[in-house]
Short mmCIF file of C-alpha atoms in Angstrom, two decimals:
data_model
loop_
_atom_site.label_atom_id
_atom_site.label_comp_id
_atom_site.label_asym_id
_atom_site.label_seq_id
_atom_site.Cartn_x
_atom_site.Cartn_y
_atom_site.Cartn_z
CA UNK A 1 43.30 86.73 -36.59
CA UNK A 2 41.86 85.11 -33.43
CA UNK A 3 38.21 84.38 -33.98
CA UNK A 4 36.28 85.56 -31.49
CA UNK A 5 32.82 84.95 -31.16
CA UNK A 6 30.61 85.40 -27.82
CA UNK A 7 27.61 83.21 -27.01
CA UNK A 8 25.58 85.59 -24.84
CA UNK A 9 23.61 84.46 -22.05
CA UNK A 10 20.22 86.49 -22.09
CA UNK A 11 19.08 88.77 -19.12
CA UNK A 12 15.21 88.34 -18.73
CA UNK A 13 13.43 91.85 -17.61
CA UNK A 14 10.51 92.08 -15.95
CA UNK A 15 9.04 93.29 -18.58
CA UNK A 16 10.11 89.88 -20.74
CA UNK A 17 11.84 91.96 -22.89
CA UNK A 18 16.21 91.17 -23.26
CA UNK A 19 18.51 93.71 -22.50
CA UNK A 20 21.82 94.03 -24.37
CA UNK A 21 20.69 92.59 -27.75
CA UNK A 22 17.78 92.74 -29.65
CA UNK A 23 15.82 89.63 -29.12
CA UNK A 24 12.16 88.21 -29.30
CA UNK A 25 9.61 87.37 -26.69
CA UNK A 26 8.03 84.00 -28.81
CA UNK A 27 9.86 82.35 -31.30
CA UNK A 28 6.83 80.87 -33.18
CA UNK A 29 3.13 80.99 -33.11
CA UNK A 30 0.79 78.64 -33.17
CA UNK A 31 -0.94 79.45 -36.72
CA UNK A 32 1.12 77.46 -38.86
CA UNK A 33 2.32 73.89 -39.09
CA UNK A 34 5.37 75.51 -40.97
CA UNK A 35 7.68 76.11 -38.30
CA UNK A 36 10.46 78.65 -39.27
CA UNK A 37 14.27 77.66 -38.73
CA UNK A 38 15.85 80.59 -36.53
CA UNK A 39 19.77 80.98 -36.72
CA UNK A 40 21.19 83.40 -34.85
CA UNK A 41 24.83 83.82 -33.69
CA UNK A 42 27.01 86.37 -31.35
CA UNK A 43 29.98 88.25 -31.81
CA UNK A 44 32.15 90.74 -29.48
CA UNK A 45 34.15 93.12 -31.78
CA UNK A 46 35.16 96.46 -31.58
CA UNK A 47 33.69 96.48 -27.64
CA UNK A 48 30.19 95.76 -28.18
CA UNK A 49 27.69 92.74 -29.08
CA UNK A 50 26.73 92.32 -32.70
CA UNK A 51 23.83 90.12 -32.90
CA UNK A 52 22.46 88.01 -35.77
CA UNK A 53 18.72 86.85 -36.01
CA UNK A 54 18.04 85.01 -39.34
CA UNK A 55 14.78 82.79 -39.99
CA UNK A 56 14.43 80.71 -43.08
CA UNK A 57 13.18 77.36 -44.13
CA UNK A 58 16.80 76.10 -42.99
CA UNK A 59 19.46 76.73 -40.47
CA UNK A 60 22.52 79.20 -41.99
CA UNK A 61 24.64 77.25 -43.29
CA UNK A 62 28.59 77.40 -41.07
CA UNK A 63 30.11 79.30 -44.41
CA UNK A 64 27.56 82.22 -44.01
CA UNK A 65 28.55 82.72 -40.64
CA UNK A 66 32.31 82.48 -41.27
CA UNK A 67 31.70 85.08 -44.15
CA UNK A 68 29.99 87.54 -41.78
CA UNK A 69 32.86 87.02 -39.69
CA UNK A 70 35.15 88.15 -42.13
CA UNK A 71 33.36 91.30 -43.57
CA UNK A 72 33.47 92.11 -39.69
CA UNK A 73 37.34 91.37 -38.94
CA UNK A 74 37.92 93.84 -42.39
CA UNK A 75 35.76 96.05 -40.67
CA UNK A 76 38.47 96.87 -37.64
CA UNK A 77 41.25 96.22 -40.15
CA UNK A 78 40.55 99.05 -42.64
CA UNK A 79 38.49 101.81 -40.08
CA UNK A 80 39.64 101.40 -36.77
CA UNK A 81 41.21 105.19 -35.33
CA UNK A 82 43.27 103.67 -33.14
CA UNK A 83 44.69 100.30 -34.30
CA UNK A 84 48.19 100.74 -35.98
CA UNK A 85 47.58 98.39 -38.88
CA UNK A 86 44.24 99.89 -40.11
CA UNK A 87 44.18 101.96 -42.91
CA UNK A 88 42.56 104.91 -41.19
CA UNK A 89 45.25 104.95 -38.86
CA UNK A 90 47.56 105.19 -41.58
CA UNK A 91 45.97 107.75 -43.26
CA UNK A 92 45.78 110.05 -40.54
CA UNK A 93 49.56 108.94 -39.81
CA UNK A 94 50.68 110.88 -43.71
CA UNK A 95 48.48 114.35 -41.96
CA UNK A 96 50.50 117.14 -42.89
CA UNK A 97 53.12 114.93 -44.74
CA UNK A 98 51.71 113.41 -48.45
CA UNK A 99 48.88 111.94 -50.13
CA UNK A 100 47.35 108.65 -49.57
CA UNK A 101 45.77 106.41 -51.63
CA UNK A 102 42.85 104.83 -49.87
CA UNK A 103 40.41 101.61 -50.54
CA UNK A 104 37.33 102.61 -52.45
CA UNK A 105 35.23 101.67 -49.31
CA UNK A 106 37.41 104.75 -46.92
CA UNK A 107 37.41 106.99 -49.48
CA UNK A 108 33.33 107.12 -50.00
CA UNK A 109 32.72 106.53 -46.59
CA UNK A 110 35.07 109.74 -45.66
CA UNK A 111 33.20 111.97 -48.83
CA UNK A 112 29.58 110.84 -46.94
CA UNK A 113 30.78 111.99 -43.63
CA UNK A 114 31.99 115.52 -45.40
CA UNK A 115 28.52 115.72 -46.76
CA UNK A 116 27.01 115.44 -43.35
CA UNK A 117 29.24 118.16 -41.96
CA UNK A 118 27.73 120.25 -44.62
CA UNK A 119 24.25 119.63 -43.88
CA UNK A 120 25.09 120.63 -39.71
CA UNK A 121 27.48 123.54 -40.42
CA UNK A 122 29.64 120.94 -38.77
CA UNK A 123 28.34 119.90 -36.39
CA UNK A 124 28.57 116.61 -37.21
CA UNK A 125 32.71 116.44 -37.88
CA UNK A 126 35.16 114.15 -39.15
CA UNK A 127 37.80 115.91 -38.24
CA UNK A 128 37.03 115.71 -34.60
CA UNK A 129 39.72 113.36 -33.36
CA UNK A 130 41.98 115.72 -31.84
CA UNK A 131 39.56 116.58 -29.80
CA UNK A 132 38.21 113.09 -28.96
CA UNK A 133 42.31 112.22 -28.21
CA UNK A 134 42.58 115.28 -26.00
CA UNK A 135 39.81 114.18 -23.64
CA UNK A 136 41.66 110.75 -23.70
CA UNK A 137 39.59 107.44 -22.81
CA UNK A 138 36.25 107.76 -20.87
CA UNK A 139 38.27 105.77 -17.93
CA UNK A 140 41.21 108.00 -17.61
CA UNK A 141 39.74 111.08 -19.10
CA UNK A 142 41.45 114.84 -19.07
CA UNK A 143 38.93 117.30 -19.59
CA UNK A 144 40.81 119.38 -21.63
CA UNK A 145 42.15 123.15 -21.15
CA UNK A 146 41.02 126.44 -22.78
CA UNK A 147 44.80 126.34 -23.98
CA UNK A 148 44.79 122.96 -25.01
CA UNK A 149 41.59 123.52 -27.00
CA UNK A 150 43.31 126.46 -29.01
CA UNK A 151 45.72 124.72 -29.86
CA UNK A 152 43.98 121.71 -31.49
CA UNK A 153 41.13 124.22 -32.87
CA UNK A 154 42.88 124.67 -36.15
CA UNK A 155 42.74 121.00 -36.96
CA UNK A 156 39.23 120.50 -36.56
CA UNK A 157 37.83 121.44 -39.84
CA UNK A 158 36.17 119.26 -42.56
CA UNK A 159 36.73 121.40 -45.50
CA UNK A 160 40.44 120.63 -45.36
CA UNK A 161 39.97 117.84 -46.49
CA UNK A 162 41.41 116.84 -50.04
CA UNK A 163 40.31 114.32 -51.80
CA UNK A 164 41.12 113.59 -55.64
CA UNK A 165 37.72 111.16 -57.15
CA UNK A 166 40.23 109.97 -60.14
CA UNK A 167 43.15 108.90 -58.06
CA UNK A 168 40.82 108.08 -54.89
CA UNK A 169 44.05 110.11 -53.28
CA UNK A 170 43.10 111.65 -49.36
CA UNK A 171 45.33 114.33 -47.97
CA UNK A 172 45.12 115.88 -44.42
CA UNK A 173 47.05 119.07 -45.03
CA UNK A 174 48.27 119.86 -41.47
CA UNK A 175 49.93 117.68 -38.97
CA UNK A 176 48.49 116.38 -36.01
CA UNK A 177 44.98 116.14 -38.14
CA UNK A 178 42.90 113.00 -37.15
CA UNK A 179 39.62 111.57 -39.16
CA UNK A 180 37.42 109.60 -36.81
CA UNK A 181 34.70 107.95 -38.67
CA UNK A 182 32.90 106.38 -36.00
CA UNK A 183 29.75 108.23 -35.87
CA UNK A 184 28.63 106.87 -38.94
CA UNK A 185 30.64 103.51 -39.17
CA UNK A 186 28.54 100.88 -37.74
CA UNK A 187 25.70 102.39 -39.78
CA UNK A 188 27.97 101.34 -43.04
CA UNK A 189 28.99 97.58 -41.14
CA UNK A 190 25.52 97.21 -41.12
CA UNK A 191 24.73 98.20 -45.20
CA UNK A 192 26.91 95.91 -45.67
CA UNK A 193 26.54 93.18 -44.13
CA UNK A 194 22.99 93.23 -44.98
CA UNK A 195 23.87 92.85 -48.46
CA UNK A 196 25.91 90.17 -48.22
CA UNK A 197 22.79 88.21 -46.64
CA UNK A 198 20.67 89.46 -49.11
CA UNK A 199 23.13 88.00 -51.93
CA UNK A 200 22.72 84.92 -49.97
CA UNK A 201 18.93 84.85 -50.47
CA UNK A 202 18.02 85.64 -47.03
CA UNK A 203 14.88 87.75 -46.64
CA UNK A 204 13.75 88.24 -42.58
CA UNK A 205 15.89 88.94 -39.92
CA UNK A 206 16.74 91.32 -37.44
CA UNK A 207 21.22 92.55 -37.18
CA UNK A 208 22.16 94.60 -34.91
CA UNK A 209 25.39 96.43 -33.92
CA UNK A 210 25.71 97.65 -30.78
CA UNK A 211 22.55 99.74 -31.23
CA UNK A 212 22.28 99.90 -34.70
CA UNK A 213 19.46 97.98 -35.40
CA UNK A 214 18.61 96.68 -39.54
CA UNK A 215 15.43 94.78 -40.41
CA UNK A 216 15.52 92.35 -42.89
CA UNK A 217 12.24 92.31 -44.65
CA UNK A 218 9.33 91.89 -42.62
CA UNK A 219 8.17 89.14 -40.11
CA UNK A 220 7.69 85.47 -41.74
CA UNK A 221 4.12 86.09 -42.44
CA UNK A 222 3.44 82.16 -42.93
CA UNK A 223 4.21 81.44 -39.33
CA UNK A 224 2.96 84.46 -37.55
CA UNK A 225 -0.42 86.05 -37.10
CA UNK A 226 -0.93 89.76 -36.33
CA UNK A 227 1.13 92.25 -37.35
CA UNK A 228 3.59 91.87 -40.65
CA UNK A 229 6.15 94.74 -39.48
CA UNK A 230 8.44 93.93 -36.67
CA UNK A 231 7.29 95.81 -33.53
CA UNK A 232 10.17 97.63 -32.19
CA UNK A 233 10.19 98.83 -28.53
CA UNK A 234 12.57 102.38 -28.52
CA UNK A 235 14.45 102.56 -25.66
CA UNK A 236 13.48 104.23 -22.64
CA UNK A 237 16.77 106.79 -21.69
CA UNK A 238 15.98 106.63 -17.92
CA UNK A 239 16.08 102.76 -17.76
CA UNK A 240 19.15 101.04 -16.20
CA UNK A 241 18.98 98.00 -15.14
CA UNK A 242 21.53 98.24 -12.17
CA UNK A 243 20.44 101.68 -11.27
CA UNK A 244 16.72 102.37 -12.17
CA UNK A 245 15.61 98.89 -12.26
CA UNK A 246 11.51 99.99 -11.81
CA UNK A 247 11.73 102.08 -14.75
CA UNK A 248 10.14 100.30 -18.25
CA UNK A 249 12.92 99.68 -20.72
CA UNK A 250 11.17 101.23 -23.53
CA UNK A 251 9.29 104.34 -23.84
CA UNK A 252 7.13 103.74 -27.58
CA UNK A 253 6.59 101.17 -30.23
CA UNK A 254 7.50 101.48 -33.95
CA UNK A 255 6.06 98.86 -36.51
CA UNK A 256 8.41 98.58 -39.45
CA UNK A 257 9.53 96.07 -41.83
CA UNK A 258 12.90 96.45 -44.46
CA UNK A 259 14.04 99.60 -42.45
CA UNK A 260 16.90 100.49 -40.22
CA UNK A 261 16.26 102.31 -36.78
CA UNK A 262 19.83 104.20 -35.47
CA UNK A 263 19.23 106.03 -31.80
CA UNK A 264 21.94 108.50 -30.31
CA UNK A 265 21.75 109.37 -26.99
CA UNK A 266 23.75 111.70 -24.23
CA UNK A 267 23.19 109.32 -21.65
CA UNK A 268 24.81 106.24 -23.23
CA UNK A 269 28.21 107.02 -22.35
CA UNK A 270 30.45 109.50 -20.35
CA UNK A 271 33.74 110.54 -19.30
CA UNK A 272 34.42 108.82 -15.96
CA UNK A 273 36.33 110.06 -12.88
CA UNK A 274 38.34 107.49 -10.85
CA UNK A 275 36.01 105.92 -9.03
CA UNK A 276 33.45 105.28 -11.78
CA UNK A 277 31.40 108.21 -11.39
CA UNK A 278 30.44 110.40 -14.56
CA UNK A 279 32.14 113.72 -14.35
CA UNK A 280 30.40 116.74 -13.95
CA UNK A 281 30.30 120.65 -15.46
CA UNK A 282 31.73 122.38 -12.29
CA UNK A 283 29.24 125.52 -12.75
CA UNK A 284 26.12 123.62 -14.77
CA UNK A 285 26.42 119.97 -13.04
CA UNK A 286 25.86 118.52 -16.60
CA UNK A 287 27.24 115.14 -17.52
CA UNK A 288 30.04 115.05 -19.45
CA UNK A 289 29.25 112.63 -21.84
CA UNK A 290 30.82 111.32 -25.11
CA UNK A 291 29.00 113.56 -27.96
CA UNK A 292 31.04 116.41 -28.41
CA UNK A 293 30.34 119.68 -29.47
CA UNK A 294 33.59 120.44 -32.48
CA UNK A 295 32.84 124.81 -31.57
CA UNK A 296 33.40 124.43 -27.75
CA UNK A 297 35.19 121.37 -27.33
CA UNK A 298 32.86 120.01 -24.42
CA UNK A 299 29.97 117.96 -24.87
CA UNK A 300 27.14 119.00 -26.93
CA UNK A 301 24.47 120.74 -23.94
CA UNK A 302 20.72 121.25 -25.13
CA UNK A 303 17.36 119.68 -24.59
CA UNK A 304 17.76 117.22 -26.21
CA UNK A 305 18.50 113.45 -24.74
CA UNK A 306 17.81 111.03 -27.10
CA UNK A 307 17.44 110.76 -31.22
CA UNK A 308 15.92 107.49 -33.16
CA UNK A 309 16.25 108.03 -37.05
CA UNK A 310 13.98 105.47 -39.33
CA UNK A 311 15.00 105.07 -42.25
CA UNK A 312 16.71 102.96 -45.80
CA UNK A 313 19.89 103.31 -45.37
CA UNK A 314 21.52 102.03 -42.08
CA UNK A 315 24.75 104.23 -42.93
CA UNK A 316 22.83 107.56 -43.20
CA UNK A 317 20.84 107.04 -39.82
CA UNK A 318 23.72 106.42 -38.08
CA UNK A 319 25.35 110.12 -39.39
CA UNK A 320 22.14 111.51 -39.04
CA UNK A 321 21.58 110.80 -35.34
CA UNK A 322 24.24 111.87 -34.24
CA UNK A 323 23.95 115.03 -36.14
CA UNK A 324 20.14 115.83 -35.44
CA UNK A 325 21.11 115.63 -31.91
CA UNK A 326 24.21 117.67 -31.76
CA UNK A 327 21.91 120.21 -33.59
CA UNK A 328 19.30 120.09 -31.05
CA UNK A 329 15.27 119.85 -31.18
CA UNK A 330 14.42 123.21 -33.80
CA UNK A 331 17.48 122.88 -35.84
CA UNK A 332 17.08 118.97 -35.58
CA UNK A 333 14.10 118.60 -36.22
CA UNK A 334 14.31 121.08 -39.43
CA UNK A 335 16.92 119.22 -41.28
CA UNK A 336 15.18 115.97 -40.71
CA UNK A 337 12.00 117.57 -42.19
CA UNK A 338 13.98 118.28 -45.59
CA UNK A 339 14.87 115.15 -45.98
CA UNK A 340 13.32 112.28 -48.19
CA UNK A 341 12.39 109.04 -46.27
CA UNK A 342 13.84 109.98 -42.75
CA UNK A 343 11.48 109.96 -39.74
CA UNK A 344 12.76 110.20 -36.56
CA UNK A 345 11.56 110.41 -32.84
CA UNK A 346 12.96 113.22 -30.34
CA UNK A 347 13.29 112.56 -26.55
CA UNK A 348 13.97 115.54 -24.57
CA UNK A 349 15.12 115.87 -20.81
CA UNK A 350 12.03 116.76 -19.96
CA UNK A 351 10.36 113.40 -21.39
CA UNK A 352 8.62 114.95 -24.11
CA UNK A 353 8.68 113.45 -27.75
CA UNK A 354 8.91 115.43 -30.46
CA UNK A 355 8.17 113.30 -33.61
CA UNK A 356 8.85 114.04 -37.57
CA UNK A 357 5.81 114.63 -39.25
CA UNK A 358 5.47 110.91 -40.86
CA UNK A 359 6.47 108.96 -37.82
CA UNK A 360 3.09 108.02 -36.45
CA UNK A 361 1.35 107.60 -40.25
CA UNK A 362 4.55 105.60 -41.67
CA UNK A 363 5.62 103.71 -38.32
CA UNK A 364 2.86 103.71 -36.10
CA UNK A 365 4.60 105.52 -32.93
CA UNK A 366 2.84 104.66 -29.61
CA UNK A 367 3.83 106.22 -26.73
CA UNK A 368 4.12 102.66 -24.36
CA UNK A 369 5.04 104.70 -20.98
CA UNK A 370 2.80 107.08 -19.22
CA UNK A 371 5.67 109.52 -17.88
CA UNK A 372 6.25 110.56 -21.75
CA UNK A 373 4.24 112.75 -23.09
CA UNK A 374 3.95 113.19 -27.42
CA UNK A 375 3.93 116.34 -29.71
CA UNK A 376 4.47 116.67 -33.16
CA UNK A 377 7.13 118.74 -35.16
CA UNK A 378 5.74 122.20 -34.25
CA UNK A 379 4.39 121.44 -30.47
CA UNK A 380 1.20 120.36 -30.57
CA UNK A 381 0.22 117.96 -28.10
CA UNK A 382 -0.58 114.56 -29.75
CA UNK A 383 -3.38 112.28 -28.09
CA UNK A 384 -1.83 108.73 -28.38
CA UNK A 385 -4.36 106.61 -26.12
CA UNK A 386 -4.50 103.53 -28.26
CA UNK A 387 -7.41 102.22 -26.28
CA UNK A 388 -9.92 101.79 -29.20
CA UNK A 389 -7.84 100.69 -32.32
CA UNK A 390 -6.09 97.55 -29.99
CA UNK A 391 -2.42 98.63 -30.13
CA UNK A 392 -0.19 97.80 -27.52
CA UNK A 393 -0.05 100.48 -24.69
CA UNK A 394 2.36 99.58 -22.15
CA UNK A 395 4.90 97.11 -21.37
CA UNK A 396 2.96 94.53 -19.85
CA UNK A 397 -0.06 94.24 -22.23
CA UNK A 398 2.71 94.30 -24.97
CA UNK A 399 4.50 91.12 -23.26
CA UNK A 400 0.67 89.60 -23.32
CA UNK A 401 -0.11 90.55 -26.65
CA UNK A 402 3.60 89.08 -27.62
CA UNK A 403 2.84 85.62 -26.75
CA UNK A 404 -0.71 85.72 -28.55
CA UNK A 405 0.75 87.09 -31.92
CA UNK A 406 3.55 89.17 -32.05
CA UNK A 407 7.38 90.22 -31.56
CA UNK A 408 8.91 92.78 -29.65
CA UNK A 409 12.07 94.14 -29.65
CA UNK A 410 14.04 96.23 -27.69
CA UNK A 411 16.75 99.26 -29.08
CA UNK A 412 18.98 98.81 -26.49
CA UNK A 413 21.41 102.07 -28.10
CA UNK A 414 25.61 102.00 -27.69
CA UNK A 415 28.07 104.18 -29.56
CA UNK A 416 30.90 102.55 -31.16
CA UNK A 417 33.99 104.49 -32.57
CA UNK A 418 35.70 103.58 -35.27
CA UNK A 419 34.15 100.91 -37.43
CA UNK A 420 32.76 100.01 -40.95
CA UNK A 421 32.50 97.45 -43.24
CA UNK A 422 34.36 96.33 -46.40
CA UNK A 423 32.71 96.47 -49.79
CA UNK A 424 30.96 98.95 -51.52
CA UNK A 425 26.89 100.25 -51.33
CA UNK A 426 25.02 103.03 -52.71
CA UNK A 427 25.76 106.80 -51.11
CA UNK A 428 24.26 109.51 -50.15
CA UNK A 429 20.77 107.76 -50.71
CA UNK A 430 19.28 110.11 -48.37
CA UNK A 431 17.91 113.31 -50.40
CA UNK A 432 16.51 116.61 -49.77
CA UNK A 433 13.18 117.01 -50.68
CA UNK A 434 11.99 119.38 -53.85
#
């Protein structure tokens, strides 16, 4: 296969913080005689950037970076819906027709997905891809028919799913079935490729997928005063840097070391009419945009704008995004609650954000823009003036504070369908509690 690797040039905010990837303000402080080695390198795969930030007490090696490049090209080759070689495309290909047997990677990955369906009622679903074909691409979309949407309803349905654990054998049992995994793929690139660096001995760095963001350890304590976690800036939903320039690109701060952060948003992408413009809901004047609901068949529509999951497991905050937000705030925030080790941050229309109830102990949550306003899991209105304990506040005494001692970082949050990595990690490692 072509390589194909993308050396990005880096758009400087106002703010100082990058758009597009996830990149720091400083590169070293002045503390240490010890200077770090940063390696980083670019890709373009599957239509977004995948970013690599690795410091150690030597550059990464060519071999590392052609190995990344590899799990990555196996990526596309085994889950990608819509190329014709891939084995998910040749799975679905057999719906209604036989049994497949399927790589040990696309058969877990498909029994994780199920098990998120199951925890939404399906919400979250699998099975969706008849639906995602029948809108067709967000370019040349066809919003789809009431008769068009009966007709398709009867392959949208998880539980139909066989799947034999001795023979790792999948069946789809009626034609014209489709499994699209990417709601939770990059989520599983990014397990894995995280593993492979670890193998290699690397311990601090920063990869992220389009969006999906995974944190290495923490920051290189020898070479950096302040702070050990990484200081992550989430994503403000009204930013755009084309359209809403004035607006700050982040709305809050999380501190976190060894953890993955996953966001989902409404506003990330939408179904586009001819000259560019996002359609519309004729009677509402919604946005049609690319999380659909499986029930109705249109995008999902409640309060809710924008989901960031902390967590482990890179794989389960990427299904879990998705899924808290096609749930909505109540729901949402209920089935995060029952879960082990899962925080996560709710951004509503409105700008209010509603936060799990271990997000500010655990992560340190500071609202960093004064047109959002904080509550916690049942309403209340949390006071997050950070005046008095020195954390950073906005935007600009962030960017100060960055050059003294600290990183920031920027989610800036994509969706990308159909991908996942070769190789095999732990599952389901997110658990209810009791």
């Amino acid at each position: 296969m072509v390589k194909r690797q993308l050396f990005l040039m880096f758009i400087v905010l106002i703010t100082g913080t990058l758009l597009l990837i996830v990149s720091p303000t400083k590169i070293e402080a002045n503390n240490s005689s010890d200077d770090l080695v940063k390696s980083n390198r670019d890709f373009y795969y599957f239509d977004t950037y995948l970013t690599f930030k690795i410091w150690d007490d030597k550059s990464v090696p060519e071999d590392v970076w052609s190995d990344i490049e590899s799990i990555i090209i196996d990526i596309e080759d085994t889950f990608s819906r819509s190329e014709s070689s891939s084995e998910l495309y040749l799975l679905n290909q057999k719906a209604g027709i036989e049994p497949v047997v399927v790589s040990e990677d696309l058969f877990n990955v498909i029994r994780e997905a199920i098990e998120y369906a199951k925890m939404t009622d399906g919400m979250f679903e699998p099975t969706i891809g008849p639906l995602i074909e029948t809108w067709g691409s967000y370019e040349e979309p066809s919003v789809p028919t009431e008769a068009q949407l009966q007709t398709i309803k009867p392959l949208i349905d998880y539980r139909l799913i066989e799947m034999d654990e001795e023979t790792n054998e999948v069946y789809l049992p009626k034609e014209g079935m489709i499994i699209d995994l990417g709601a939770i793929a990059k989520g599983f690139a990014a397990d894995k490729l995280t593993e492979y660096l670890k193998s290699k001995g690397y311990e601090h760095g920063i990869i992220n997928l389009g969006g999906n963001l995974l944190l290495l350890g923490d920051r290189y304590k020898a070479n950096y005063t302040g702070s050990d976690e990484w200081i992550i800036g989430l994503k403000n939903p009204e930013y755009d840097m084309w359209l809403n320039p004035e607006a700050s690109s982040s709305y809050a701060d999380v501190y976190v070391s060894d953890k993955t952060i996953v966001s989902s948003g409404t506003y990330e992408r939408c179904w586009k009419d001819w000259g560019g413009s996002c359609l519309t809901d004729p009677d509402t004047g919604n946005v049609y945009h690319h999380i659909l609901n499986p029930y109705t068949g249109f995008p999902v529509d409640n309060e809710v704008e924008l989901v960031s999951i902390i967590t482990d497991n890179s794989m389960a905050a990427d299904g879990l995004s998705t899924s808290v937000l096609a749930l909505g705030l109540r729901d949402g925030l209920e089935l995060v609650e029952s879960l082990d080790d899962v925080e996560a941050a709710f951004v509503t229309y409105d700008n209010e954000v509603y936060v799990s109830s271990g997000m500010i102990d655990k992560y340190k949550l500071d609202i960093t823009n004064n047109d959002f306003k904080l509550y916690d899991k049942d309403g209340n209105v949390i006071d997050n003036d950070n005046d008095d304990n020195g954390e950073i506040e906005n935007p600009d005494e962030q960017e100060e504070k960055s050059d003294e001692e600290s990183y920031n970082f920027t989610i800036i949050t994509s969706i990308l369908v159909g991908v996942i990595a070769a190789g095999s990690v732990g599952f389901i490692v997110v658990k209810r509690k009791g």
